[in-house]
Coordinates of C-alpha atoms and ligand atoms in Angstrom, one line a residue:
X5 CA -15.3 -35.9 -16.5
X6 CA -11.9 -34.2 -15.2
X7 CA -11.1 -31.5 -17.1
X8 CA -7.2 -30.5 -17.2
X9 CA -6.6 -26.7 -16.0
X10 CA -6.6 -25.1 -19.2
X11 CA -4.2 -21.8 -20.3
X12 CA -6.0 -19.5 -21.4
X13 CA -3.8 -17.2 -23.6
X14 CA -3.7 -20.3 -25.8
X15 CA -7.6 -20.4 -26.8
X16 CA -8.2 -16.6 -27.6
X17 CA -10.3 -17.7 -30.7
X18 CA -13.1 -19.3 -28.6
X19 CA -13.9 -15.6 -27.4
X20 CA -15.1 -15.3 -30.8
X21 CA -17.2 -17.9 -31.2
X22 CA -21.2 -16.7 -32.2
X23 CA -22.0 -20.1 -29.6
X24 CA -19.3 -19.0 -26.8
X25 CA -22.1 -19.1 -24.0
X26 CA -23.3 -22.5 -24.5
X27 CA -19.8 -23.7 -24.8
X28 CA -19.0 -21.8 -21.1
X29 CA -22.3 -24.0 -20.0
X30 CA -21.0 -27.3 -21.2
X31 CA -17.7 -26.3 -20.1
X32 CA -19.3 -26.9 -16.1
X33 CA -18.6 -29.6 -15.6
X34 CA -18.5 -31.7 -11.8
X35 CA -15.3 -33.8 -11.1
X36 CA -11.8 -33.6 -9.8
X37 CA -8.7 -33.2 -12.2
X38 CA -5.0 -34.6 -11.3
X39 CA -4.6 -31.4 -9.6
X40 CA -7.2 -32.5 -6.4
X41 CA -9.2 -29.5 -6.7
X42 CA -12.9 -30.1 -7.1
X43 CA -14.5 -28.3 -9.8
X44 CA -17.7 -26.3 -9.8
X45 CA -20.8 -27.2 -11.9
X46 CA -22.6 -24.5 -12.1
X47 CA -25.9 -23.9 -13.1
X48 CA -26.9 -21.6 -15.8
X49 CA -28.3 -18.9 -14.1
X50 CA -25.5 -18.7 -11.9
X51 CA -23.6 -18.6 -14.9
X52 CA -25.5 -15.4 -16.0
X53 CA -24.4 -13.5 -12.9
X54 CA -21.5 -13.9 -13.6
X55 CA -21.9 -12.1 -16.8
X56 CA -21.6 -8.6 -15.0
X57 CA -23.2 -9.2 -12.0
X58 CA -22.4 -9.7 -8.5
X59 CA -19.7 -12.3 -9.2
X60 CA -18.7 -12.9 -5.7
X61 CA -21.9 -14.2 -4.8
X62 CA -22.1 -17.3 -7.0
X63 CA -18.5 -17.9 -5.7
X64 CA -19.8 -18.0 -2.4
X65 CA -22.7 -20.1 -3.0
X66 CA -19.8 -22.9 -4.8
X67 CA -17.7 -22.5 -1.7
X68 CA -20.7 -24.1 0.8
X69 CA -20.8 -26.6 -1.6
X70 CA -17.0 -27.6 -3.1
X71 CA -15.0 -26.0 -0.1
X72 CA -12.5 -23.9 0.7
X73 CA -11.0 -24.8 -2.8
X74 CA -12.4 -25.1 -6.2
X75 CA -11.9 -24.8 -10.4
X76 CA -14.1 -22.8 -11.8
X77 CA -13.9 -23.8 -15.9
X78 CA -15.9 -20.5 -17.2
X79 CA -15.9 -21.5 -20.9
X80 CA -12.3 -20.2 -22.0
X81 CA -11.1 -18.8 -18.8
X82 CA -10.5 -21.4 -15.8
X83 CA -10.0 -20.5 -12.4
X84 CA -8.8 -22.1 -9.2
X85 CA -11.0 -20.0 -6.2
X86 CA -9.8 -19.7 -3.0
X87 CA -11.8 -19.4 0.5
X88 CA -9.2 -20.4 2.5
X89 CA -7.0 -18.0 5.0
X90 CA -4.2 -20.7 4.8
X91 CA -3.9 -20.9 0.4
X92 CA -4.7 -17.0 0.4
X93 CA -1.6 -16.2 2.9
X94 CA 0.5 -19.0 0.6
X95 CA 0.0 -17.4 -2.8
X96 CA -0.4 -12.9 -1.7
X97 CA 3.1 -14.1 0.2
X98 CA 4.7 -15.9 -2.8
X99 CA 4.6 -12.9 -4.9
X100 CA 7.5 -14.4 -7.3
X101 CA 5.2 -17.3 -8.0
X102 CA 2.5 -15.3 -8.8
X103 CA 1.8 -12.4 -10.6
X104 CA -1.4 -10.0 -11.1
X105 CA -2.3 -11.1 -14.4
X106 CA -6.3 -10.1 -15.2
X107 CA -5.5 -7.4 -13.2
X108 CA -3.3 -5.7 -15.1
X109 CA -4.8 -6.7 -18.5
X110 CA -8.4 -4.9 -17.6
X111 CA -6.7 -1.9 -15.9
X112 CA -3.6 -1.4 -18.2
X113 CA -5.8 1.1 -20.6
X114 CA -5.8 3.7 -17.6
X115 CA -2.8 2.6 -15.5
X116 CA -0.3 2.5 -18.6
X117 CA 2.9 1.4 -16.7
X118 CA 1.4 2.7 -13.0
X119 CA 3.1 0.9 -10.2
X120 CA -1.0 -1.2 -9.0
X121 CA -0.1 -3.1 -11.8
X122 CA 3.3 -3.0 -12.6
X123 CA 5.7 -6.5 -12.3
X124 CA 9.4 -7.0 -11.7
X125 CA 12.1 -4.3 -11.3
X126 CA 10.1 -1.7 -12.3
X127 CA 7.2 -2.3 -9.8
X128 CA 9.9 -2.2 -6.8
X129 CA 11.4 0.7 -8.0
X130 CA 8.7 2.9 -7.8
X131 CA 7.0 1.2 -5.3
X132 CA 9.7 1.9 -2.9
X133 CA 9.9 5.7 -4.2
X134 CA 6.2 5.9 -3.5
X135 CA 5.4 4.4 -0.2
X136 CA 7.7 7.5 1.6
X137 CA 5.6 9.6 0.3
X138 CA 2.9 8.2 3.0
X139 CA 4.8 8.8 6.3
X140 CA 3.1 10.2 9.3
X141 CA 3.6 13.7 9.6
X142 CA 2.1 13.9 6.2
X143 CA -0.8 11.6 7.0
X144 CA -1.2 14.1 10.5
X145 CA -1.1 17.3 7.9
X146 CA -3.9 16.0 5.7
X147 CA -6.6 14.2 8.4
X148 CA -6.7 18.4 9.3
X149 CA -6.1 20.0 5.8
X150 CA -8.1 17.6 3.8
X151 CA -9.6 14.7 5.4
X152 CA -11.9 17.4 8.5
X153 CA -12.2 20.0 5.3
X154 CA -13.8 18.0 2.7
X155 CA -16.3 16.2 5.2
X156 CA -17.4 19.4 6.7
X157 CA -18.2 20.4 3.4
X158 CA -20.0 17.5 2.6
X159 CA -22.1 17.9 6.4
X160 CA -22.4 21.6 5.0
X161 CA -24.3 20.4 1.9
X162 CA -26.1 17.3 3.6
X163 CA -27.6 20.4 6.0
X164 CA -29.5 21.9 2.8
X165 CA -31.3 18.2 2.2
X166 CA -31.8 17.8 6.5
X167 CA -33.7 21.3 5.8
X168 CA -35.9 20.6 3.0
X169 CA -36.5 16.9 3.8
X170 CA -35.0 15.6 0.5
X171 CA -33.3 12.2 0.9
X172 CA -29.7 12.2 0.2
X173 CA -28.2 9.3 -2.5
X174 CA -25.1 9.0 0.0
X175 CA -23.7 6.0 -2.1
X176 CA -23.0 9.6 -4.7
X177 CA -22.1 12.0 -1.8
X178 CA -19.4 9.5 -0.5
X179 CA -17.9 8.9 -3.9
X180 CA -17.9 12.6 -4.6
X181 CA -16.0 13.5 -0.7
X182 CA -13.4 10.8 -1.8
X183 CA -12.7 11.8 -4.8
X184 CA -12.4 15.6 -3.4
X185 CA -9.9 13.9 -1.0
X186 CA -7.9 12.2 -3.4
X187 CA -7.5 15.4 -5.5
X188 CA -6.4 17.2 -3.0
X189 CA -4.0 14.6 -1.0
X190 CA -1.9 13.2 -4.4
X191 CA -1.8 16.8 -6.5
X192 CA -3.2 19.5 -4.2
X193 CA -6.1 19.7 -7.2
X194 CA -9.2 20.2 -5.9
X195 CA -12.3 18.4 -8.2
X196 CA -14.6 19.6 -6.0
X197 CA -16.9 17.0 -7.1
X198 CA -19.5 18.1 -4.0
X199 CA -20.6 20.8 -5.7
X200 CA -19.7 20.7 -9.3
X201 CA -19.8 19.1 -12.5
X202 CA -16.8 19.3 -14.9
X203 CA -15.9 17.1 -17.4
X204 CA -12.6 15.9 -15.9
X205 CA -14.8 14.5 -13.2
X206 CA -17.0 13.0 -15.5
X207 CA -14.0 11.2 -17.6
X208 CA -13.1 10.0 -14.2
X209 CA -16.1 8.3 -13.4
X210 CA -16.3 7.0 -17.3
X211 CA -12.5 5.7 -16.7
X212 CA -13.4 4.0 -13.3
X213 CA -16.7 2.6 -15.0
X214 CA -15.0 1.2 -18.2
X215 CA -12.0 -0.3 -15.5
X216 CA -14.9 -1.9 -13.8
X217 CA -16.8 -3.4 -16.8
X218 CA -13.5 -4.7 -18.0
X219 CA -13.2 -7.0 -14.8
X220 CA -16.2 -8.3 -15.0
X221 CA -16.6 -8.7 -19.0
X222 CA -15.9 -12.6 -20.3
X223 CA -15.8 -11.8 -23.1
X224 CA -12.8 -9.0 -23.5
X225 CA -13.4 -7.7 -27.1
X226 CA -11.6 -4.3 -26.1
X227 CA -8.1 -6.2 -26.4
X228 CA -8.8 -5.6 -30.5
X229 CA -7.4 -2.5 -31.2
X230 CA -9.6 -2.4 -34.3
X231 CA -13.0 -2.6 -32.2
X232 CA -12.0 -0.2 -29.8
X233 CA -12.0 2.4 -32.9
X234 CA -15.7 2.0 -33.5
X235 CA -17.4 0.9 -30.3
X236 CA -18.7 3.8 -28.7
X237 CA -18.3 2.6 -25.2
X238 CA -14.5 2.4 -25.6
X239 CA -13.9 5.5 -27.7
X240 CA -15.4 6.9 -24.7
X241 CA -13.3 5.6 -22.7
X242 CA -10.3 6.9 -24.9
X243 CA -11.5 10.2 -24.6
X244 CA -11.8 9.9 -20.7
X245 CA -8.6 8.3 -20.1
X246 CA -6.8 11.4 -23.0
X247 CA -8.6 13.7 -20.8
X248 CA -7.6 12.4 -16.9
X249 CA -3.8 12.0 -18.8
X250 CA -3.9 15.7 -20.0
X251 CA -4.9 17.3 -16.8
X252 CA -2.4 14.7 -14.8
X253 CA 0.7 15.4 -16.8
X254 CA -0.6 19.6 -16.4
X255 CA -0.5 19.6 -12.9
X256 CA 2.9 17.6 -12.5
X257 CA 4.4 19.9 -15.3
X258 CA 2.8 22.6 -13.2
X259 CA 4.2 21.8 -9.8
X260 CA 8.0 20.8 -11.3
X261 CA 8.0 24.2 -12.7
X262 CA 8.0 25.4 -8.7
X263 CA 10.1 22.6 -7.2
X264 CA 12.5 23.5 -9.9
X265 CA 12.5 27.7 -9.7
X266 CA 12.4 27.0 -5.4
X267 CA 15.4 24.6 -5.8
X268 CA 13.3 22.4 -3.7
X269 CA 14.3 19.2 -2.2
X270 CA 13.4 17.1 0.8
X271 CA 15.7 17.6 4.0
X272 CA 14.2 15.5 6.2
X273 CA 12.5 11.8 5.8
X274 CA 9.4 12.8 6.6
X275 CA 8.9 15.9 4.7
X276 CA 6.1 18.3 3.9
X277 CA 5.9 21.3 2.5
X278 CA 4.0 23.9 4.0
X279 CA 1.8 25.3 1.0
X280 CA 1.7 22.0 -0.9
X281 CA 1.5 18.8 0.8
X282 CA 0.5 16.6 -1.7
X283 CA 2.0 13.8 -2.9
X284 CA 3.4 14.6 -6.5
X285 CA 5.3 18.0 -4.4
X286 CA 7.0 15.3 -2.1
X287 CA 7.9 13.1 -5.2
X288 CA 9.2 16.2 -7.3
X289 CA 11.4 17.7 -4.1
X290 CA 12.9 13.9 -3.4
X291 CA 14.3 14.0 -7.0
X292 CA 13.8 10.6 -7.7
X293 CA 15.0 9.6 -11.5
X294 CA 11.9 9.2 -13.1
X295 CA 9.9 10.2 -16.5
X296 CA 6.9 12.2 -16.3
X297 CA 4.8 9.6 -17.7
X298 CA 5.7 7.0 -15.3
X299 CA 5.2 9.7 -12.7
X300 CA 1.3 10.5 -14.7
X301 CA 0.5 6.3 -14.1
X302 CA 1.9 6.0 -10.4
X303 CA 0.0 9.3 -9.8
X304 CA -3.2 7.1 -11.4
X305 CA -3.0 4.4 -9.8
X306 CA -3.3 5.9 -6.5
X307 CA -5.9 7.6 -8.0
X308 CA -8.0 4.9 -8.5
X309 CA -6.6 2.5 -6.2
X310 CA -8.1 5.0 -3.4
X311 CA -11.1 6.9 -4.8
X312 CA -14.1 4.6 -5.0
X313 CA -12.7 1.9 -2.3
X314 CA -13.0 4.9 0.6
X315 CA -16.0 5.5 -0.9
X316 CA -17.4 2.4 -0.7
X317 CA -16.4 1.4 2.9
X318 CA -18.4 4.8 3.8
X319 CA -21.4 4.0 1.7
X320 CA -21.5 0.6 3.4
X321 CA -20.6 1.8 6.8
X322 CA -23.3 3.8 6.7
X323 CA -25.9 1.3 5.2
X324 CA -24.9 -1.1 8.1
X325 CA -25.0 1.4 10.8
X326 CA -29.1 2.7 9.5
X327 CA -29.9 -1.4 10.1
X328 CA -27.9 -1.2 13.6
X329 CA -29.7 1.8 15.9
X330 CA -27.9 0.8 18.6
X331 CA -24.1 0.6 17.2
X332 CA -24.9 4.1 15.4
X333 CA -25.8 5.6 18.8
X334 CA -22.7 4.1 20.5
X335 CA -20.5 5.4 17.5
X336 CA -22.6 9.1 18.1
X337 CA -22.0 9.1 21.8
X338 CA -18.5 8.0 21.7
X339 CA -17.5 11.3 19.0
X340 CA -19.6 13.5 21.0
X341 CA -17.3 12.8 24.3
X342 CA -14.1 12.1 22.5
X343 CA -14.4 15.5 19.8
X344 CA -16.3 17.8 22.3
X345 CA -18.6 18.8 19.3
X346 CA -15.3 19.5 17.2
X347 CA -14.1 18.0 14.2
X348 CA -11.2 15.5 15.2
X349 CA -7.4 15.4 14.9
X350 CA -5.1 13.1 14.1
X351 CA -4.5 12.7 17.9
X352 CA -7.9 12.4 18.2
X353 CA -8.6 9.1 15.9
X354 CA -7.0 6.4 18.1
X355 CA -9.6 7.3 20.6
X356 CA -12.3 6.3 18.5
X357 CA -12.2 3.0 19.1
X358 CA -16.1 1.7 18.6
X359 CA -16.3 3.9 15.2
X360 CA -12.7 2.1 14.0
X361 CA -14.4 -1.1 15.1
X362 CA -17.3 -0.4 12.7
X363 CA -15.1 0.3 9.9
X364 CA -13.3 -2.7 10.5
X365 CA -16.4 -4.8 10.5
X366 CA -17.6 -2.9 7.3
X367 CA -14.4 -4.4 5.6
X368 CA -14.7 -7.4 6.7
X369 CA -18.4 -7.9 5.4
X370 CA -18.0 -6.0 2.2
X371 CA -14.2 -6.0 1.3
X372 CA -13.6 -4.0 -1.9
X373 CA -12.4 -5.4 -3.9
X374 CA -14.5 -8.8 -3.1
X375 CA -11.8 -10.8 -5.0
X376 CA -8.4 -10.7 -5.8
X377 CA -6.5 -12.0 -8.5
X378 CA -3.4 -13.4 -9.4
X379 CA -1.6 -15.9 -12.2
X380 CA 0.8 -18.8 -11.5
X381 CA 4.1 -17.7 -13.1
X382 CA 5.8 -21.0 -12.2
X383 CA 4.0 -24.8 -11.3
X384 CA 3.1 -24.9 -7.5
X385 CA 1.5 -27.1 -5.0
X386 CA -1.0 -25.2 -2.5
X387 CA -1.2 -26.0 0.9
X388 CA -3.5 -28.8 1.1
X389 CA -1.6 -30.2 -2.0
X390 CA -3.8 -28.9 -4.8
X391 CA -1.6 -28.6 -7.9
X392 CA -1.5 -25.4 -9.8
X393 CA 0.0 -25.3 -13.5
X394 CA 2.2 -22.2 -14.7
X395 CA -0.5 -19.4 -16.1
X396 CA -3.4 -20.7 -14.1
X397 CA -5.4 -17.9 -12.8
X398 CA -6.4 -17.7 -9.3
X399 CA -9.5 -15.6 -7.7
X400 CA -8.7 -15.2 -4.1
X401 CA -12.3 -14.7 -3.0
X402 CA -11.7 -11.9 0.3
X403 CA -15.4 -12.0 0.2
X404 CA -15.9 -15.6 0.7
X405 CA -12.7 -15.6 3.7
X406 CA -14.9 -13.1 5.1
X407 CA -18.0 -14.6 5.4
X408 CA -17.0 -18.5 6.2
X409 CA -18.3 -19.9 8.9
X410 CA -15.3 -22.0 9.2
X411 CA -13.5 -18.7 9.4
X412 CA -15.6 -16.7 11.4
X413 CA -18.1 -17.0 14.3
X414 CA -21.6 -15.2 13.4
X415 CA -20.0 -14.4 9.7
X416 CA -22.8 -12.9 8.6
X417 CA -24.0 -10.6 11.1
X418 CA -22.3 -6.7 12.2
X419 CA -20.6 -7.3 15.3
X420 CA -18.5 -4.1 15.4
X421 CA -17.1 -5.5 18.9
X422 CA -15.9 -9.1 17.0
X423 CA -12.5 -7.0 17.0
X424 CA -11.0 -6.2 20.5
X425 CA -11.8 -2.3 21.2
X426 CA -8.1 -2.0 22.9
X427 CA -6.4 -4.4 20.8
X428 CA -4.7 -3.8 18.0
X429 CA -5.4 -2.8 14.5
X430 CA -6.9 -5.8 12.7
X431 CA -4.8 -7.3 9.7
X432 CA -3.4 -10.1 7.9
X433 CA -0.8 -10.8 10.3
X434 CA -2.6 -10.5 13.7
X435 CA -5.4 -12.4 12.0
X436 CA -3.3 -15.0 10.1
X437 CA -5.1 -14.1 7.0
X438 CA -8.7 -14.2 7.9
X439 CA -9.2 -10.3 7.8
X440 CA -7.5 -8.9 4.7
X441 CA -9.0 -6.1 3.0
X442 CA -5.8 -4.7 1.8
X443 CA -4.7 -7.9 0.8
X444 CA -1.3 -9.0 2.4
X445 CA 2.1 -9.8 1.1
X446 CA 4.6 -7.5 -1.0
X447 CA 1.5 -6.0 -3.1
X448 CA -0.4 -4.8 0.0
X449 CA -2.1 -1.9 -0.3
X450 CA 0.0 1.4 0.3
X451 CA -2.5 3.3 1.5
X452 CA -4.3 1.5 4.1
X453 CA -3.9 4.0 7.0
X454 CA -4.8 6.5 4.6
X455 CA -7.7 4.9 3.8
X456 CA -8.7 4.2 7.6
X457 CA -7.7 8.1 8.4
X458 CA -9.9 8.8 5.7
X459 CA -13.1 6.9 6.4
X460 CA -13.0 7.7 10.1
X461 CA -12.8 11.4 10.1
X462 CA -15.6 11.3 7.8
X463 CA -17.8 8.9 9.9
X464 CA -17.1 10.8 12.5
X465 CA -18.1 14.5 11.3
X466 CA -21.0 12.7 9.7
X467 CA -22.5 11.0 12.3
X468 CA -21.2 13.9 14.6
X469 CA -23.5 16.2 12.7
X470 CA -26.7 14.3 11.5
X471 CA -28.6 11.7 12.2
X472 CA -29.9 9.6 9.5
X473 CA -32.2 6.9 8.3
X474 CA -32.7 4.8 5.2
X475 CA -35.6 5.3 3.3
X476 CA -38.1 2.5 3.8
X477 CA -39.5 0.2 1.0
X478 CA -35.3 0.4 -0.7
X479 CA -34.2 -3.1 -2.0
X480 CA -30.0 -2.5 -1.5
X481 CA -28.7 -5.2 -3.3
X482 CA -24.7 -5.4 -4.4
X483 CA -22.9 -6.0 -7.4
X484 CA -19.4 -6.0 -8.4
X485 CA -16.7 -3.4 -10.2
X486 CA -13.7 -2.9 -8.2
X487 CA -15.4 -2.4 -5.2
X488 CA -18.8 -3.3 -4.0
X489 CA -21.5 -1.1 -4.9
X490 CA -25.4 -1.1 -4.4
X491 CA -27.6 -1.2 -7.3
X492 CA -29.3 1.9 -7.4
X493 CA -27.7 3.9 -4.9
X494 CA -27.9 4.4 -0.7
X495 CA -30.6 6.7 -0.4
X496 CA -30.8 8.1 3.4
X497 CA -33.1 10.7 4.9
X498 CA -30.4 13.6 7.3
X499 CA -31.6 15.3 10.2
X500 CA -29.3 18.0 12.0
X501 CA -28.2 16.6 15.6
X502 CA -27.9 19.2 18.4
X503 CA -26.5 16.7 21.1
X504 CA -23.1 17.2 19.5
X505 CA -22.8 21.4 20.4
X506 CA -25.1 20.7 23.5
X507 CA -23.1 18.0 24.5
X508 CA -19.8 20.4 24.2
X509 CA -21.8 23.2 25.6
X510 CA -22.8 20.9 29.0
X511 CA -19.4 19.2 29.5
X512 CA -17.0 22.8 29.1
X513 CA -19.5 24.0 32.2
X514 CA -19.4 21.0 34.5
X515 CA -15.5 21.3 33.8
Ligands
HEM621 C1 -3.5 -2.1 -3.5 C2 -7.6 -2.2 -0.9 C3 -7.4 2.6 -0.3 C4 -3.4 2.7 -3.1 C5 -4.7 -2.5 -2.8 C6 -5.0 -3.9 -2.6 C7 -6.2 -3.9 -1.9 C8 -6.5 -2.6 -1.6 C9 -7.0 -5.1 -1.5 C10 -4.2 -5.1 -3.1 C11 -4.8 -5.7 -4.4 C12 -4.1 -7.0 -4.7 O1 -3.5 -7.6 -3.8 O2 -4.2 -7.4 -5.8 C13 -7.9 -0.9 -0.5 C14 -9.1 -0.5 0.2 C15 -9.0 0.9 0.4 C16 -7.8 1.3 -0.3 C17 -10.1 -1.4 0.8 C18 -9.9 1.8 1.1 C19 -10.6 1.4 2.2 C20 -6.2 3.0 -1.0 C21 -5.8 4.4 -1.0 C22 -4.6 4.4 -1.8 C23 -4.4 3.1 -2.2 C24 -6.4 5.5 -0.3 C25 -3.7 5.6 -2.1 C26 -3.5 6.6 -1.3 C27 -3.1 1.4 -3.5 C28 -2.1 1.0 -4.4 C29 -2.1 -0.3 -4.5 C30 -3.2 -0.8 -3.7 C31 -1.1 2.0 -5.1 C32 -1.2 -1.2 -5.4 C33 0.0 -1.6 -4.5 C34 1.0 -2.5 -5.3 O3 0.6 -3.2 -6.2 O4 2.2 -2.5 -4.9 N1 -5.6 -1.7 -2.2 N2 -7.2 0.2 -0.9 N3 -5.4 2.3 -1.7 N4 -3.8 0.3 -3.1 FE1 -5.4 0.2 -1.9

């Protein structure tokens, strides 16, 4: 029977209800509504993965069968999936038409007012305050200050495990060398998450965790104040989030203090200052009008927006490169002769062409995050003429576009070379929105050459330094937060390369 697209601030009660799963059941139903977009029936099991598991594989099993295009009626929240390069380009590019919506409500508990999820004037404002921040003199300071120093330190620990045999959760290590980074790059504060524990770094993996769980929960009890009092997951949560805030609003009361007694400011557009090149020092020396708790969530939401999706494309990268012998040693020999058995420069990185590629193809396999969302501010019609209704949320499945058939040729096997190794960086324009793993439009990621800094020049020093291979009998399945993640972790066994000093050793001779 059709069902009309429902909206689903309008039937908050049903959330409630003690029989709220069988009603999502019934609620699959098969059919088309005036709006010509088929809708799923799903089955029940499906039904129970999407209750917090790997949602984006369901989705791609209702794609083979509906199409590029389908509703989705999950009990009191309906929405219109998208496979399709042509509807996906349509609706990121519309970005007046539609609006982040779920997004923002999961996330808003840790972003407060941060610019990821911000709408309207405010999001361009600080938007367009932030993205200078990123230019590339700064981007060439921190591949050598931070990017080459935190994954030599990770190599340095991984040597202790290549010594005594232990295998390596690298899923962990990865998340710990971004988050290092990400310190570092937006406050100059160094977690140092490698080799300690501290409780800040536990309330950020607790914040992160909670963010996650919220995206995936259907049934979002946390938007009661009153429960979020006595649940213990949440007032852990609050903690976390009270803690990350505190030690935020520290170091930016911290660094003002200097900006202010140097009579700082920026005197050139792409400025750096020598001692601190972080981030919050560029923002404080630009003297942009702007309070310090707007500062705090745009400072956040970097935070998060970079931390476990760099981590992720490395933990993935890797897992695909331990099932590919041959691609791993074509990535080793091309760092041996491109570094010289040193650790690379920002010069350096557009000659690693084969490692890029294998990023690249890491993304395009497992894009974090798998889906993206947006809600219809305004009626539309699609391309293909499917009919969208003011509030109708849509999950733009990256993870689906990825791995069509119609899209791609061999979609689901790692073909590093799929992307030209002298062509250009792949993206959403030179791909007409069949590669997007920083999304596309006005809300495209900031910090996507960051990002691909980032994961190279650790690829590099860690496949420079060790080789590695996945310990046999490991089931690495997926599911779904922000990003990707394995079940139970990537767990690797390291052994210490020579080639790499040999190799420099050989070639400075011959010379
Ligand atoms: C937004 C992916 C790293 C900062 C996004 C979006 C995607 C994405 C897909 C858009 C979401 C949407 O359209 O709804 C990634 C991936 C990364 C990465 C795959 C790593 C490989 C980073 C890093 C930073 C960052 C390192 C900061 C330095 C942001 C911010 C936004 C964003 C602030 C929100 C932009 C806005 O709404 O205007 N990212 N990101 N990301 N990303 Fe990234």
């Amino acid at each position: 029977k059709p069902e009309k697209p429902t909206n689903n601030t309008t039937k908050q009660s049903s959330w409630v209800s003690p029989d709220w799963l069988t009603s999502l059941a019934q609620s699959l139903s098969i059919g088309k509504d005036d709006s010509n977009i088929p809708i799923a029936n799903a089955k029940l099991e499906d039904v129970s993965e999407l209750l917090g598991g790997a949602l984006f594989l369901p989705l791609f099993k209702w794609m083979q069968e509906y199409g590029p295009i389908y509703r989705l009626a999950a009990g009191p929240r309906n929405f219109v999936v998208v496979s399709d390069p042509a509807i996906a380009k349509h609706v990121l590019r519309n970005y007046g038409k539609y609006a982040k919506g779920l997004v923002a409500e999961v996330s808003e508990f840790l972003f407060g007012s941060g610019f990821a999820i911000a709408e309207g004037q405010l999001w361009t404002v600080r938007r367009r305050a932030v993205v200078p921040s990123l230019h590339k003199t700064y981007l060439s300071v921190i591949v050598d200050r931070v990017f080459c120093k935190c994954a030599e330190r990770l190599v340095e620990k991984l040597k202790t495990n290549a010594l005594n045999g232990s295998a390596v959760n690298m899923e962990e290590n990865f998340s710990q060398l971004t988050l290092d980074v990400i310190g570092l790059a937006l406050f100059n504060y160094n977690f140092d998450s490698l080799t300690t524990d501290s409780p800040v770094i536990d309330a950020v993996y607790t914040a992160l965790k909670e963010a996650e769980a919220r995206s995936t929960d259907l049934l979002p009890y946390w938007k009661i104040n009153a429960l979020c009092k006595i649940i213990p997951r949440q007032i852990k949560a609050e903690k976390a989030v009270t803690l990350i805030r505190k030690t935020v609003e520290e170091l930016i009361n911290k660094c003002k203090e200097i900006v202010e007694s140097e009579g700082e400011r920026i005197d050139e557009e792409e400025y750096v200052n020598e001692t601190d090149p972080s981030i919050l020092r560029f923002l404080l020396a630009s003297r942009e009008e702007v309070s310090s708790i707007q500062l705090r969530d745009d400072l956040l939401s970097m935070l998060v927006a970079g931390h476990e999706t760099t981590g992720s494309v490395l933990t993935w990268t890797a897992y695909l490169l331990s099932k590919d012998p041959s691609s791993l040693s074509k990535a080793q020999e091309e760092v041996d002769r491109v570094l010289q058995g040193r650790s690379p420069t920002y010069e350096d990185i557009k000659n690693l062409k084969f490692l890029t590629r294998c990023i690249n193809e890491s993304l395009r396999l497992y894009p974090h995050p798998p889906v993206l969302l947006r809600r219809a501010q305004v009626a539309d019609v699609l391309p293909g003429n499917y009919k969208v209704n003011p509030g109708q949320d849509i999950m733009i499945s990256v993870y689906n576009i990825h791995h069509s058939p119609q899209v791609w040729d061999r979609a689901e096997v790692f073909v590093p070379e799929r992307f030209d190794l002298d062509g250009p960086m792949p993206n959403e324009t030179n791909t007409d929105f069949r590669f997007i793993p920083f999304s596309g439009g006005p809300r495209k990621c900031i910090g996507d050459q960051f990002a691909l800094l980032e994961a190279i020049v650790a690829l590099a020093i860690f496949v420079q330094h060790m080789d590695f291979e996945l310990l046999p009998d490991q089931n690495i399945s997926m599911t779904t937060g922000a990003t990707i993640h394995t079940d139970n972790g990537l767990y690797i066994k390291v052994s210490q390369r020579q080639t790499n000093s040999a190799f420099a050793a050989s070639s400075s001779s011959s010379r």
